[in-house]
Amino acid sequence: MILSLSTVAICATCALGAPSVTDKDVKNAINMITTALEERHDELRCWDPVIQSKGWLHRHPGTTTALTTLSLLSAGVSYNSPKIQRAIDFIWEIEEPSSYLRALRISIWAVLPDTFERRLEKDTKQLLRSMSLELGGWSVIGTPTKNEIISPLIREFGVIALRDAHNRGITISKKYWLSIANAALKAQHADGGWAYSSSGTAGKSSSNMTVAGLNCLLGIDESCGRDLNTDDADKLHLAIEQALTWLDEHGTIKNSGGTALMSYLYALERVAMACGLSEVRSRDWYVDGCKSTFKAHCGKKKAKGSTVNLAFALLFLSRGNSPIAMSELVERKSNIDMYKVSDAITKKVSHKVETELSWRLLTQEESISSWLLSPFMLIQNHEVVQDIQKFQQYLQHGGMIVMLATGKSLQTCRNLAETICPDIEMEHYQRNHWGHNLLETADNVHFWVWNDNVRDRILVIQGDGEKLTRSSNSALARALVNICCGTIEIDQWKTRLHVTQTFKPLRKMILAKHSGNWDSEVAAYRTWRTEEREFSEITKPSLVLVGGIDEDEITEALISNIIETAKKGSTIIIESIGGRGHFAKKACEQIASATNATPTPLPLPFVPTGRGWTILHRESLPVPLAITVGKGKIISIDCDIRNALLHQTTWGVHGYSYESAKKLTQQLCN
């Protein structure tokens, strides 16, 4: 017997105000620009213009080729591509490279394999040698003279390069960072912003110059912030917070002078990604930047614009939509975490999975849908937890909370978890939780876990930022890498513009009540046309869902109710919620015994796929079994469907993937 697919209403939802720019739009733009740039490649001069322009971004040999190479690598073009290989050779052979070219080369070597490490080391050493410690920056060519005006934009690209080198393990003396810090801090205005001294915006802080100044300070904080004394660190963090506050009050996506719009957007992306910002001045900086990019450079059939602008546009589009590894709940997004916990975890996970990832800050005021874009929410400051009901709703819709705490705060966090999950019994682990051993061994990290027998809802972990960053490979860091990879089911990353696809069957369903866990994970069903009834209240032929977790929930009364309801013409779907227990299997066996019927495998018109836990543990997906009883039928599915229909990743659930669960539900709703 094959049940035909029913008609369903498919709808795309992601909270109120779903982004007007989609993943598909971005991918199309990336492909269009990539194609245009590849078509412009010349075998002799690569992407350099025939006649060098007067603009500083591309007037020196090799800079246009280097920028284009970096952008194509960022967009996923292989460095083994003949055009990229030729470009790499071309920029390396440039004699007396400008400071800007050397900075771009460093960023290129930093994203290439270890075979380019010598080039990375040599260019970094040369860039530092050409820097003026007195002025905290570079000339375009050579070392600046004493009275020379340092371009804040050249300084910005120099810091970005040194930051990339630092992240690849190149040691950079603190004196260089301090020199840049002093120069940047000296130029910062009292309002927190920066101005471009040699342009018409002199004396007035502007978005592009504030972004340039911020990139310098953020690079310094990331690279040597922990090596600063307390006073210097406080001064640096205060300057960053003031700059972020200025940006949140005055920042704009529109160009404000001093540089090209696309290079500004690229620099803004560097700031926003480094700080976990999803908005600037209450607007999504990435969505607005995409709109500006599409308007300026994407025609109906092909990309348009200068090679330099297309390269910066490609960098912005490809880097800015990186998958989100995690989020952190904070009181204010301008607050600086001196240990940069979220950034540190994200970098470790990126290295582990070989995928460029991002992270984001969240506040209590943002929507639950925004919270659900990342696999879990980190909380380091328990005081940000205010609206308990909102956190409960977040968990019901598939979210997970991880709290880091030590000392008295540890007990406070455990108390909070008990308040949020009053009906769940806490379990303590020091090892043997999946967070201790999923991908890396991380024993002796204390976990207090609130698990509803389907999935972990809250983890309180003993530890803090200092302990996390004390060692590059601390047990706490390894545990958080496991948690991040587990909650995303190893590789089911969501980009910044991800929109959750949901569907609503046109046929009404009934959730049948019984003495067991019938109401676990019902958030997805409650968005449909569902009713919750006792079996005695089901008097007409209906589609009835009976869910449970473990075998011990099966009672004679439940089996009798299922059989009698089916005899009246109802279709009963029995599900093992979470898939780790065998509620449905046990029910099927007892129903078969009571009715003297043989369960029949239900053919599926598609090849089902499983969840991350299912795949890693090589568990097979059980075939739905059907039993005809009177005028109705009973279908048992001994794995999870309903958690999958939340379209949220989690670890520990055995069952169908979202797409397979959707198709199966469509089939069963006939």
PDB file of C-alpha atoms in Angstrom, residues 266-486:
ATOM      1  CA  TYR A 266      34.450  45.224   3.025  1.00  0.00           C
ATOM      2  CA  ALA A 267      35.977  47.116   5.959  1.00  0.00           C
ATOM      3  CA  LEU A 268      32.569  47.356   7.659  1.00  0.00           C
ATOM      4  CA  GLU A 269      32.163  43.607   7.275  1.00  0.00           C
ATOM      5  CA  ARG A 270      35.529  43.072   9.011  1.00  0.00           C
ATOM      6  CA  VAL A 271      34.389  45.183  11.974  1.00  0.00           C
ATOM      7  CA  ALA A 272      30.921  43.653  12.207  1.00  0.00           C
ATOM      8  CA  MET A 273      32.180  40.070  11.986  1.00  0.00           C
ATOM      9  CA  ALA A 274      34.925  40.711  14.549  1.00  0.00           C
ATOM     10  CA  CYS A 275      32.378  42.138  16.994  1.00  0.00           C
ATOM     11  CA  GLY A 276      29.491  39.764  16.268  1.00  0.00           C
ATOM     12  CA  LEU A 277      27.255  42.618  15.107  1.00  0.00           C
ATOM     13  CA  SER A 278      24.114  41.769  13.161  1.00  0.00           C
ATOM     14  CA  GLU A 279      22.963  45.386  12.922  1.00  0.00           C
ATOM     15  CA  VAL A 280      24.397  48.876  12.653  1.00  0.00           C
ATOM     16  CA  ARG A 281      22.089  51.685  13.692  1.00  0.00           C
ATOM     17  CA  SER A 282      19.196  49.229  14.008  1.00  0.00           C
ATOM     18  CA  ARG A 283      19.593  48.051  10.416  1.00  0.00           C
ATOM     19  CA  ASP A 284      20.990  44.801   9.086  1.00  0.00           C
ATOM     20  CA  TRP A 285      24.332  45.955   7.709  1.00  0.00           C
ATOM     21  CA  TYR A 286      24.701  42.878   5.512  1.00  0.00           C
ATOM     22  CA  VAL A 287      21.265  43.114   3.907  1.00  0.00           C
ATOM     23  CA  ASP A 288      21.686  46.830   3.225  1.00  0.00           C
ATOM     24  CA  GLY A 289      25.204  46.253   1.904  1.00  0.00           C
ATOM     25  CA  CYS A 290      23.945  43.502  -0.395  1.00  0.00           C
ATOM     26  CA  LYS A 291      21.270  45.795  -1.799  1.00  0.00           C
ATOM     27  CA  SER A 292      23.862  48.476  -2.529  1.00  0.00           C
ATOM     28  CA  THR A 293      26.138  45.895  -4.125  1.00  0.00           C
ATOM     29  CA  PHE A 294      23.402  44.407  -6.304  1.00  0.00           C
ATOM     30  CA  LYS A 295      22.315  47.861  -7.456  1.00  0.00           C
ATOM     31  CA  ALA A 296      25.832  48.997  -8.303  1.00  0.00           C
ATOM     32  CA  HIS A 297      27.354  45.870  -9.785  1.00  0.00           C
ATOM     33  CA  CYS A 298      24.784  43.232 -10.759  1.00  0.00           C
ATOM     34  CA  GLY A 299      23.077  43.630 -14.112  1.00  0.00           C
ATOM     35  CA  LYS A 300      20.377  41.371 -15.474  1.00  0.00           C
ATOM     36  CA  LYS A 301      22.857  38.962 -17.042  1.00  0.00           C
ATOM     37  CA  LYS A 302      26.367  40.004 -16.026  1.00  0.00           C
ATOM     38  CA  ALA A 303      28.294  41.969 -13.448  1.00  0.00           C
ATOM     39  CA  LYS A 304      29.343  45.529 -14.124  1.00  0.00           C
ATOM     40  CA  GLY A 305      31.876  47.944 -12.674  1.00  0.00           C
ATOM     41  CA  SER A 306      35.615  48.250 -12.227  1.00  0.00           C
ATOM     42  CA  THR A 307      37.662  45.189 -11.353  1.00  0.00           C
ATOM     43  CA  VAL A 308      38.671  46.715  -8.009  1.00  0.00           C
ATOM     44  CA  ASN A 309      35.075  47.429  -7.006  1.00  0.00           C
ATOM     45  CA  LEU A 310      33.939  43.975  -8.109  1.00  0.00           C
ATOM     46  CA  ALA A 311      36.710  42.384  -6.053  1.00  0.00           C
ATOM     47  CA  PHE A 312      35.734  44.314  -2.916  1.00  0.00           C
ATOM     48  CA  ALA A 313      32.079  43.482  -3.572  1.00  0.00           C
ATOM     49  CA  LEU A 314      32.937  39.795  -3.827  1.00  0.00           C
ATOM     50  CA  LEU A 315      34.882  39.929  -0.556  1.00  0.00           C
ATOM     51  CA  PHE A 316      31.930  41.565   1.175  1.00  0.00           C
ATOM     52  CA  LEU A 317      29.321  39.158  -0.179  1.00  0.00           C
ATOM     53  CA  SER A 318      31.270  35.951   0.429  1.00  0.00           C
ATOM     54  CA  ARG A 319      32.708  36.777   3.865  1.00  0.00           C
ATOM     55  CA  GLY A 320      29.626  38.500   5.260  1.00  0.00           C
ATOM     56  CA  ASN A 321      27.295  35.537   4.777  1.00  0.00           C
ATOM     57  CA  SER A 322      29.528  33.045   6.572  1.00  0.00           C
ATOM     58  CA  PRO A 323      27.604  30.357   8.506  1.00  0.00           C
ATOM     59  CA  ILE A 324      26.873  31.220  12.129  1.00  0.00           C
ATOM     60  CA  ALA A 325      28.638  28.941  14.602  1.00  0.00           C
ATOM     61  CA  MET A 326      27.112  30.372  17.780  1.00  0.00           C
ATOM     62  CA  SER A 327      25.558  33.420  19.384  1.00  0.00           C
ATOM     63  CA  GLU A 328      26.085  35.111  22.721  1.00  0.00           C
ATOM     64  CA  LEU A 329      23.451  36.934  24.749  1.00  0.00           C
ATOM     65  CA  VAL A 330      24.704  40.264  26.103  1.00  0.00           C
ATOM     66  CA  GLU A 331      23.256  43.346  27.735  1.00  0.00           C
ATOM     67  CA  ARG A 332      24.723  45.776  25.190  1.00  0.00           C
ATOM     68  CA  LYS A 333      26.476  44.910  21.944  1.00  0.00           C
ATOM     69  CA  SER A 334      29.111  47.598  22.477  1.00  0.00           C
ATOM     70  CA  ASN A 335      30.397  45.855  25.617  1.00  0.00           C
ATOM     71  CA  ILE A 336      33.812  44.250  25.101  1.00  0.00           C
ATOM     72  CA  ASP A 337      34.592  40.733  26.303  1.00  0.00           C
ATOM     73  CA  MET A 338      38.271  40.943  27.215  1.00  0.00           C
ATOM     74  CA  TYR A 339      38.666  37.206  26.616  1.00  0.00           C
ATOM     75  CA  LYS A 340      36.729  37.207  23.325  1.00  0.00           C
ATOM     76  CA  VAL A 341      35.186  33.835  24.161  1.00  0.00           C
ATOM     77  CA  SER A 342      32.736  33.640  21.245  1.00  0.00           C
ATOM     78  CA  ASP A 343      35.406  34.676  18.770  1.00  0.00           C
ATOM     79  CA  ALA A 344      37.876  32.156  20.206  1.00  0.00           C
ATOM     80  CA  ILE A 345      35.385  29.273  20.061  1.00  0.00           C
ATOM     81  CA  THR A 346      34.336  30.161  16.514  1.00  0.00           C
ATOM     82  CA  LYS A 347      37.943  30.247  15.309  1.00  0.00           C
ATOM     83  CA  LYS A 348      38.621  26.835  16.839  1.00  0.00           C
ATOM     84  CA  VAL A 349      35.516  25.340  15.255  1.00  0.00           C
ATOM     85  CA  SER A 350      36.348  26.934  11.890  1.00  0.00           C
ATOM     86  CA  HIS A 351      39.754  25.288  12.014  1.00  0.00           C
ATOM     87  CA  LYS A 352      38.222  21.961  13.037  1.00  0.00           C
ATOM     88  CA  VAL A 353      35.629  21.803  10.268  1.00  0.00           C
ATOM     89  CA  GLU A 354      37.700  23.710   7.677  1.00  0.00           C
ATOM     90  CA  THR A 355      34.884  26.190   7.075  1.00  0.00           C
ATOM     91  CA  GLU A 356      34.932  29.956   7.578  1.00  0.00           C
ATOM     92  CA  LEU A 357      32.388  30.624  10.335  1.00  0.00           C
ATOM     93  CA  SER A 358      31.017  33.655  12.131  1.00  0.00           C
ATOM     94  CA  TRP A 359      29.330  34.423  15.442  1.00  0.00           C
ATOM     95  CA  ARG A 360      26.865  37.057  16.581  1.00  0.00           C
ATOM     96  CA  LEU A 361      25.785  38.975  19.642  1.00  0.00           C
ATOM     97  CA  LEU A 362      22.144  38.943  20.707  1.00  0.00           C
ATOM     98  CA  THR A 363      20.108  40.940  23.186  1.00  0.00           C
ATOM     99  CA  GLN A 364      16.979  40.213  25.175  1.00  0.00           C
ATOM    100  CA  GLU A 365      14.989  42.524  22.873  1.00  0.00           C
ATOM    101  CA  GLU A 366      15.591  40.545  19.664  1.00  0.00           C
ATOM    102  CA  SER A 367      13.098  38.018  18.363  1.00  0.00           C
ATOM    103  CA  ILE A 368      13.192  34.317  19.148  1.00  0.00           C
ATOM    104  CA  SER A 369      13.662  33.684  15.436  1.00  0.00           C
ATOM    105  CA  SER A 370      16.881  35.715  15.584  1.00  0.00           C
ATOM    106  CA  TRP A 371      17.998  33.636  18.544  1.00  0.00           C
ATOM    107  CA  LEU A 372      17.320  30.438  16.591  1.00  0.00           C
ATOM    108  CA  LEU A 373      19.644  31.326  13.693  1.00  0.00           C
ATOM    109  CA  SER A 374      22.606  29.893  15.600  1.00  0.00           C
ATOM    110  CA  PRO A 375      22.841  26.339  16.991  1.00  0.00           C
ATOM    111  CA  PHE A 376      23.076  27.487  20.598  1.00  0.00           C
ATOM    112  CA  MET A 377      23.133  30.578  22.775  1.00  0.00           C
ATOM    113  CA  LEU A 378      26.083  31.275  25.065  1.00  0.00           C
ATOM    114  CA  ILE A 379      25.475  33.195  28.285  1.00  0.00           C
ATOM    115  CA  GLN A 380      28.405  34.412  30.393  1.00  0.00           C
ATOM    116  CA  ASN A 381      26.514  37.068  32.344  1.00  0.00           C
ATOM    117  CA  HIS A 382      23.493  35.561  34.089  1.00  0.00           C
ATOM    118  CA  GLU A 383      22.058  39.029  34.731  1.00  0.00           C
ATOM    119  CA  VAL A 384      20.982  39.273  31.073  1.00  0.00           C
ATOM    120  CA  VAL A 385      18.371  36.555  31.691  1.00  0.00           C
ATOM    121  CA  GLN A 386      15.203  38.531  32.410  1.00  0.00           C
ATOM    122  CA  ASP A 387      12.119  37.234  30.597  1.00  0.00           C
ATOM    123  CA  ILE A 388      11.969  33.581  31.700  1.00  0.00           C
ATOM    124  CA  GLN A 389       8.944  32.838  29.508  1.00  0.00           C
ATOM    125  CA  LYS A 390      10.823  33.983  26.395  1.00  0.00           C
ATOM    126  CA  PHE A 391      13.701  31.635  27.177  1.00  0.00           C
ATOM    127  CA  GLN A 392      11.224  28.796  27.669  1.00  0.00           C
ATOM    128  CA  GLN A 393       9.692  29.517  24.259  1.00  0.00           C
ATOM    129  CA  TYR A 394      13.155  29.626  22.703  1.00  0.00           C
ATOM    130  CA  LEU A 395      13.915  26.166  24.098  1.00  0.00           C
ATOM    131  CA  GLN A 396      10.534  24.791  22.999  1.00  0.00           C
ATOM    132  CA  HIS A 397      11.259  25.849  19.419  1.00  0.00           C
ATOM    133  CA  GLY A 398      14.540  23.963  19.308  1.00  0.00           C
ATOM    134  CA  GLY A 399      17.057  26.263  20.978  1.00  0.00           C
ATOM    135  CA  MET A 400      19.762  25.336  23.469  1.00  0.00           C
ATOM    136  CA  ILE A 401      21.435  27.456  26.158  1.00  0.00           C
ATOM    137  CA  VAL A 402      25.031  27.083  27.330  1.00  0.00           C
ATOM    138  CA  MET A 403      26.017  29.008  30.468  1.00  0.00           C
ATOM    139  CA  LEU A 404      29.649  29.503  31.496  1.00  0.00           C
ATOM    140  CA  ALA A 405      30.218  30.323  35.150  1.00  0.00           C
ATOM    141  CA  THR A 406      32.492  29.878  38.152  1.00  0.00           C
ATOM    142  CA  GLY A 407      32.250  30.551  41.879  1.00  0.00           C
ATOM    143  CA  LYS A 408      28.960  31.903  43.202  1.00  0.00           C
ATOM    144  CA  SER A 409      27.733  32.566  39.667  1.00  0.00           C
ATOM    145  CA  LEU A 410      27.800  28.823  39.012  1.00  0.00           C
ATOM    146  CA  GLN A 411      25.036  28.183  41.540  1.00  0.00           C
ATOM    147  CA  THR A 412      23.106  31.206  40.281  1.00  0.00           C
ATOM    148  CA  CYS A 413      23.181  29.784  36.760  1.00  0.00           C
ATOM    149  CA  ARG A 414      22.021  26.382  37.980  1.00  0.00           C
ATOM    150  CA  ASN A 415      19.148  28.076  39.799  1.00  0.00           C
ATOM    151  CA  LEU A 416      18.238  29.941  36.613  1.00  0.00           C
ATOM    152  CA  ALA A 417      18.261  26.703  34.630  1.00  0.00           C
ATOM    153  CA  GLU A 418      15.917  25.106  37.157  1.00  0.00           C
ATOM    154  CA  THR A 419      13.590  28.098  36.881  1.00  0.00           C
ATOM    155  CA  ILE A 420      13.540  27.896  33.084  1.00  0.00           C
ATOM    156  CA  CYS A 421      13.132  24.091  33.064  1.00  0.00           C
ATOM    157  CA  PRO A 422      11.212  23.341  36.282  1.00  0.00           C
ATOM    158  CA  ASP A 423       9.997  19.918  35.131  1.00  0.00           C
ATOM    159  CA  ILE A 424      13.386  18.557  34.060  1.00  0.00           C
ATOM    160  CA  GLU A 425      15.735  16.799  36.448  1.00  0.00           C
ATOM    161  CA  MET A 426      19.326  18.001  36.259  1.00  0.00           C
ATOM    162  CA  GLU A 427      22.196  15.562  35.654  1.00  0.00           C
ATOM    163  CA  HIS A 428      25.855  16.191  36.467  1.00  0.00           C
ATOM    164  CA  TYR A 429      28.650  14.971  34.177  1.00  0.00           C
ATOM    165  CA  GLN A 430      32.412  15.173  34.477  1.00  0.00           C
ATOM    166  CA  ARG A 431      32.938  12.884  31.506  1.00  0.00           C
ATOM    167  CA  ASN A 432      30.863  10.650  29.172  1.00  0.00           C
ATOM    168  CA  HIS A 433      28.585  13.429  27.963  1.00  0.00           C
ATOM    169  CA  TRP A 434      28.791  13.935  24.194  1.00  0.00           C
ATOM    170  CA  GLY A 435      30.299  17.335  24.919  1.00  0.00           C
ATOM    171  CA  HIS A 436      33.258  15.494  26.424  1.00  0.00           C
ATOM    172  CA  ASN A 437      34.004  13.193  23.516  1.00  0.00           C
ATOM    173  CA  LEU A 438      32.115  13.947  20.277  1.00  0.00           C
ATOM    174  CA  LEU A 439      35.134  15.067  18.234  1.00  0.00           C
ATOM    175  CA  GLU A 440      37.807  15.772  20.838  1.00  0.00           C
ATOM    176  CA  THR A 441      38.437  14.401  24.327  1.00  0.00           C
ATOM    177  CA  ALA A 442      37.613  16.944  27.021  1.00  0.00           C
ATOM    178  CA  ASP A 443      37.281  15.030  30.302  1.00  0.00           C
ATOM    179  CA  ASN A 444      37.140  16.684  33.719  1.00  0.00           C
ATOM    180  CA  VAL A 445      35.011  19.591  32.568  1.00  0.00           C
ATOM    181  CA  HIS A 446      31.942  19.803  34.809  1.00  0.00           C
ATOM    182  CA  PHE A 447      28.571  19.886  33.026  1.00  0.00           C
ATOM    183  CA  TRP A 448      25.173  20.298  34.665  1.00  0.00           C
ATOM    184  CA  VAL A 449      22.657  19.239  32.041  1.00  0.00           C
ATOM    185  CA  TRP A 450      18.881  19.715  31.728  1.00  0.00           C
ATOM    186  CA  ASN A 451      17.715  17.081  29.230  1.00  0.00           C
ATOM    187  CA  ASP A 452      14.025  16.305  28.646  1.00  0.00           C
ATOM    188  CA  ASN A 453      14.827  12.746  27.443  1.00  0.00           C
ATOM    189  CA  VAL A 454      14.820  14.019  23.866  1.00  0.00           C
ATOM    190  CA  ARG A 455      17.606  16.600  23.752  1.00  0.00           C
ATOM    191  CA  ASP A 456      19.747  18.820  25.946  1.00  0.00           C
ATOM    192  CA  ARG A 457      17.983  22.072  26.690  1.00  0.00           C
ATOM    193  CA  ILE A 458      20.441  23.807  29.028  1.00  0.00           C
ATOM    194  CA  LEU A 459      24.094  23.120  29.823  1.00  0.00           C
ATOM    195  CA  VAL A 460      25.750  24.927  32.724  1.00  0.00           C
ATOM    196  CA  ILE A 461      29.513  24.515  32.419  1.00  0.00           C
ATOM    197  CA  GLN A 462      32.109  25.303  35.053  1.00  0.00           C
ATOM    198  CA  GLY A 463      34.583  27.659  33.436  1.00  0.00           C
ATOM    199  CA  ASP A 464      35.126  31.202  32.245  1.00  0.00           C
ATOM    200  CA  GLY A 465      36.884  33.184  29.571  1.00  0.00           C
ATOM    201  CA  GLU A 466      40.187  33.243  31.393  1.00  0.00           C
ATOM    202  CA  LYS A 467      40.200  29.464  31.758  1.00  0.00           C
ATOM    203  CA  LEU A 468      39.106  29.030  28.151  1.00  0.00           C
ATOM    204  CA  THR A 469      41.898  31.181  26.720  1.00  0.00           C
ATOM    205  CA  ARG A 470      44.621  30.208  29.169  1.00  0.00           C
ATOM    206  CA  SER A 471      45.675  27.511  26.750  1.00  0.00           C
ATOM    207  CA  SER A 472      44.996  27.271  23.029  1.00  0.00           C
ATOM    208  CA  ASN A 473      43.942  23.672  23.583  1.00  0.00           C
ATOM    209  CA  SER A 474      42.319  23.711  27.018  1.00  0.00           C
ATOM    210  CA  ALA A 475      39.819  21.009  27.943  1.00  0.00           C
ATOM    211  CA  LEU A 476      37.126  23.677  28.224  1.00  0.00           C
ATOM    212  CA  ALA A 477      37.873  24.880  24.687  1.00  0.00           C
ATOM    213  CA  ARG A 478      37.710  21.324  23.352  1.00  0.00           C
ATOM    214  CA  ALA A 479      34.392  20.768  25.131  1.00  0.00           C
ATOM    215  CA  LEU A 480      32.892  23.884  23.575  1.00  0.00           C
ATOM    216  CA  VAL A 481      34.111  22.808  20.129  1.00  0.00           C
ATOM    217  CA  ASN A 482      32.297  19.496  20.672  1.00  0.00           C
ATOM    218  CA  ILE A 483      29.134  21.289  21.757  1.00  0.00           C
ATOM    219  CA  CYS A 484      29.209  23.683  18.815  1.00  0.00           C
ATOM    220  CA  CYS A 485      29.746  20.898  16.273  1.00  0.00           C
ATOM    221  CA  GLY A 486      27.185  18.637  17.927  1.00  0.00           C
TER     222      GLY A 486
END
